[in-house]
XYZ file of C-alpha atoms in Angstrom:
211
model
C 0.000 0.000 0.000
C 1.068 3.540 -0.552
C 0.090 7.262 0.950
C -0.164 10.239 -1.446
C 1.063 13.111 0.100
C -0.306 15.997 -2.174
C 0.445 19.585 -1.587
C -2.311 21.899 -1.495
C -3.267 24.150 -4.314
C -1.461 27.463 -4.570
C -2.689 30.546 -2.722
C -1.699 34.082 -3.421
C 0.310 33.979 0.127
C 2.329 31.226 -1.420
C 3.064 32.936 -4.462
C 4.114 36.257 -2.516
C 6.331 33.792 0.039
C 4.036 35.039 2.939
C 3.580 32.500 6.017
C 1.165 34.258 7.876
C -0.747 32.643 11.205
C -4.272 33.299 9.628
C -3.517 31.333 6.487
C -7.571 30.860 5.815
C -7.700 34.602 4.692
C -6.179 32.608 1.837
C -7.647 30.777 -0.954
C -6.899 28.751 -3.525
C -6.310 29.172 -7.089
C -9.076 27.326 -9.223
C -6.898 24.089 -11.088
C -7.984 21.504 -13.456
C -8.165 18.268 -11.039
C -6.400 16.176 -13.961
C -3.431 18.437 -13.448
C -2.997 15.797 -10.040
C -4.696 12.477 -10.957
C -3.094 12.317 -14.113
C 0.112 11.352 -13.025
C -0.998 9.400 -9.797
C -4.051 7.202 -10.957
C -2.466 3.976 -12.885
C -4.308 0.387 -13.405
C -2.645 -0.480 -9.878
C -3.863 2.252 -8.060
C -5.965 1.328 -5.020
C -7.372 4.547 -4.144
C -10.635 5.090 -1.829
C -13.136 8.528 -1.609
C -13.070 7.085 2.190
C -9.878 7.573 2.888
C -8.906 11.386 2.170
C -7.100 12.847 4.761
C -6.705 16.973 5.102
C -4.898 19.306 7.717
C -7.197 21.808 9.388
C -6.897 25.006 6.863
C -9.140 26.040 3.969
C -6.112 25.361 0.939
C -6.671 21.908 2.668
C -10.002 21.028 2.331
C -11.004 23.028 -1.280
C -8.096 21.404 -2.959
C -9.561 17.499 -1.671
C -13.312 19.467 -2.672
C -11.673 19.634 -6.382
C -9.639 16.498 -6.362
C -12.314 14.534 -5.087
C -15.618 16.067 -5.568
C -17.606 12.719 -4.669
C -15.749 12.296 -1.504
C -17.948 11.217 1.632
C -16.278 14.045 3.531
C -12.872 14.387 4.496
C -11.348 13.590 7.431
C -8.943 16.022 9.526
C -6.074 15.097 10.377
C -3.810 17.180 12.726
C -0.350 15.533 12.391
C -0.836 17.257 8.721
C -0.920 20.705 9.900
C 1.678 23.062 9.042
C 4.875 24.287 10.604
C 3.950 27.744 12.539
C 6.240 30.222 10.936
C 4.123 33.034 11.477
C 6.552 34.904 13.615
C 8.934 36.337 10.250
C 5.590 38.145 9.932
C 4.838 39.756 5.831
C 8.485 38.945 4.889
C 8.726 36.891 1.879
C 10.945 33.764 3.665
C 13.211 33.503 0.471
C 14.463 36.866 1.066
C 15.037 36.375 4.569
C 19.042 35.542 5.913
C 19.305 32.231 7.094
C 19.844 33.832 10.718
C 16.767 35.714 10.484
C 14.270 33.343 9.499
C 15.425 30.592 11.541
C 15.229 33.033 14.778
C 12.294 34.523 13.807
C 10.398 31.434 12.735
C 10.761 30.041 15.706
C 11.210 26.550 14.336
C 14.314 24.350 15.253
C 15.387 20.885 13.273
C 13.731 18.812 16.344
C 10.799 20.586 16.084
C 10.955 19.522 12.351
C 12.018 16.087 13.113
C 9.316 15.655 15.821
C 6.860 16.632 13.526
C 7.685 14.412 11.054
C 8.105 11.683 13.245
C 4.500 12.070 14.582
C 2.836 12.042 11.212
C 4.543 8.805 9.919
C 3.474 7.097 13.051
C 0.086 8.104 12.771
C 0.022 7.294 8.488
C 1.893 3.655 9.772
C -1.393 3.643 11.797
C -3.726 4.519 9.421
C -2.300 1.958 6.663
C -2.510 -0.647 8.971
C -6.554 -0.143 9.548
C -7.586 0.494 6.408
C -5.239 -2.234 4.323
C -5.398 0.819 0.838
C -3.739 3.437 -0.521
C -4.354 6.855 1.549
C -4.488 10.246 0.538
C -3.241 13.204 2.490
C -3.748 16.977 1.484
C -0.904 19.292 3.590
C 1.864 21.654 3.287
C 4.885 22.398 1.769
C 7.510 23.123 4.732
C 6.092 19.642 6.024
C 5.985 17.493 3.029
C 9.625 18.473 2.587
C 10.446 17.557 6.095
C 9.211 14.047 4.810
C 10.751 13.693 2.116
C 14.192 14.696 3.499
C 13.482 12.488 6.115
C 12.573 9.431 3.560
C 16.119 10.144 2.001
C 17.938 9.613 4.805
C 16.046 6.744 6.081
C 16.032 4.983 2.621
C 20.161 5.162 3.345
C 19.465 3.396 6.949
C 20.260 6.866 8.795
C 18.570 7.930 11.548
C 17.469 11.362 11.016
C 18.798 13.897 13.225
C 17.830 17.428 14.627
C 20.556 18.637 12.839
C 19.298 16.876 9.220
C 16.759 19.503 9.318
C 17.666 23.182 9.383
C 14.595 25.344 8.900
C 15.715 27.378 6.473
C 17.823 25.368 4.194
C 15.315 23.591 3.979
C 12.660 25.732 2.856
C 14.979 26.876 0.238
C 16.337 23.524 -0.757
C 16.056 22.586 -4.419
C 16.845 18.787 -3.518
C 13.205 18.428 -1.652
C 11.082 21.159 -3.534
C 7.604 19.799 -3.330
C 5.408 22.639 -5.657
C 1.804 23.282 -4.767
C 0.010 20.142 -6.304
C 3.123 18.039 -6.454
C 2.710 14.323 -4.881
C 4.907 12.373 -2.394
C 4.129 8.948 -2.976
C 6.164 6.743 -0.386
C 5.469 3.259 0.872
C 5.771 3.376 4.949
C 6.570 -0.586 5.301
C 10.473 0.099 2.985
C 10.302 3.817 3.079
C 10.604 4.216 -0.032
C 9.632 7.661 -2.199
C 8.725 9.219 -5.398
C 7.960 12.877 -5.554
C 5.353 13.031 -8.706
C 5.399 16.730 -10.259
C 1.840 17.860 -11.504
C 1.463 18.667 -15.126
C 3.094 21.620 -16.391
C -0.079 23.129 -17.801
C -0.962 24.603 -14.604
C 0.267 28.188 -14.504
C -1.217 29.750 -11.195
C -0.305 33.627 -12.344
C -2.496 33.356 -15.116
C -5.330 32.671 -12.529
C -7.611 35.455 -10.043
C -7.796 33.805 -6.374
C -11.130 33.477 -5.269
C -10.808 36.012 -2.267
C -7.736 37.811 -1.368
C-alpha cells in the first residue's frame, strides 16, 4: 500500500512567500483536477473517496473538494498541519538571511524532526486499519520535512535534529515539493517518489477566489 502526500493548491500567500498565522484569509487558485490524478491514478492504483485525509486550513479542504468532488467528507487530520512560521511576519521567507528566518520562525530541526516523526506514526497507523492506498492533502515546509526524512532513512540513517535546518530547507532545491506536487512513499520500505503535476498549470495566469 502507498500514501499520497499531495500539496495543497497554490494561494496568493504562497506565491508572494508570505507565512502568515491566519492562512484561511487565503484561498486557492481554481486548477484543473487532472493536473494531479493524471500522473498518480495507474491500473494499480488502489485509491478510496473514504480515505482522504486533510490538515485543518481552507487550501486543505477546497483542494480534496476539487480532487475529489464525490468524496464522503474528508477527514482532519492534525499531524498534517503546518509548521507555525508566522513569527517572520509579511516577509517573503526567500528573502530572509538564514539567521533571520530561523530566529524569527521560531522553528528548530527537532521541532521539524518531531513533527515528522509524529505524522509517519500516525500514516503507519492509518495503513494498517484500512489495508489501501491513503491520501493526504498538507503543506509544503512539512511534506519536505518528509521527504528529506525518507532520504535519509532509505540510506538506513537515523534522522537527526541537525538533518533539518529550517531554512535550508525551505529553500532547498533537492526536496522542492510545488503546490500540487505528490509524495508517494510506501511506509513498510520507506521508499519515495515525488510526482510533479502537469506543467499546464500556470497559477499567475489565474484570479484567487478572495484575497
Amino acid at each position: 500500500m502507498s500514501i499520497y502526500l499531495i500539496r495543497h493548491a497554490p494561494t496568493y500567500a504562497n506565491t508572494c512567500g508570505k507565512m502568515v498565522k491566519d492562512y484561511n484569509s487565503y484561498d486557492i487558485y481554481p486548477f484543473d483536477k487532472w493536473v494531479v490524478l493524471d500522473k498518480i491514478i495507474t491500473p494499480t492504483t488502489c485509491l478510496s473517496y473514504s480515505n482522504i485525509f486533510i490538515s485543518k486550513t481552507n487550501r486543505a479542504k477546497q483542494t480534496a473538494e476539487t480532487l475529489f468532488p464525490k468524496a464522503l467528507g474528508y477527514k482532519v487530520l492534525k499531524e498534517l498541519n503546518e509548521f507555525d512560521c508566522s513569527g517572520i511576519g509579511d516577509q517573503a521567507f526567500w528573502e530572509m538571511s538564514e539567521e533571520d528566518f530561523n530566529k524569527q520562525s521560531g522553528l528548530t530541526g527537532k521541532k521539524i524532526r518531531n513533527g515528522v516523526e509524529k505524522l509517519l506514526n500516525k500514516l503507519s497507523k492509518l495503513e494498517e486499519k484500512y489495508g489501501e492506498d491513503i491520501i493526504c492533502i498538507g503543506h509544503g515546509l512539512k511534506f519536505r520535512a518528509v521527504l528529506r526524512y525518507c532520504k535519509l532513512a532509505s540510506y538506513g540513517l537515523r534522522p537527526e535534529p541537525k538533518d533539518f535546518n529550517p531554512y535550508r530547507l525551505i529553500n532547498s532545491m533537492d526536496e522542492q515539493i510545488r503546490n500540487l506536487d505528490t509524495l508517494k512513499i510506501d511506509l513498510g520500505y520507506r521508499t519515495y517518489k515525488v510526482i510533479k503535476r502537469s506543467e499546464n498549470f500556470n497559477p499567475e495566469t489565474h484570479d484567487t477566489i478572495k484575497q
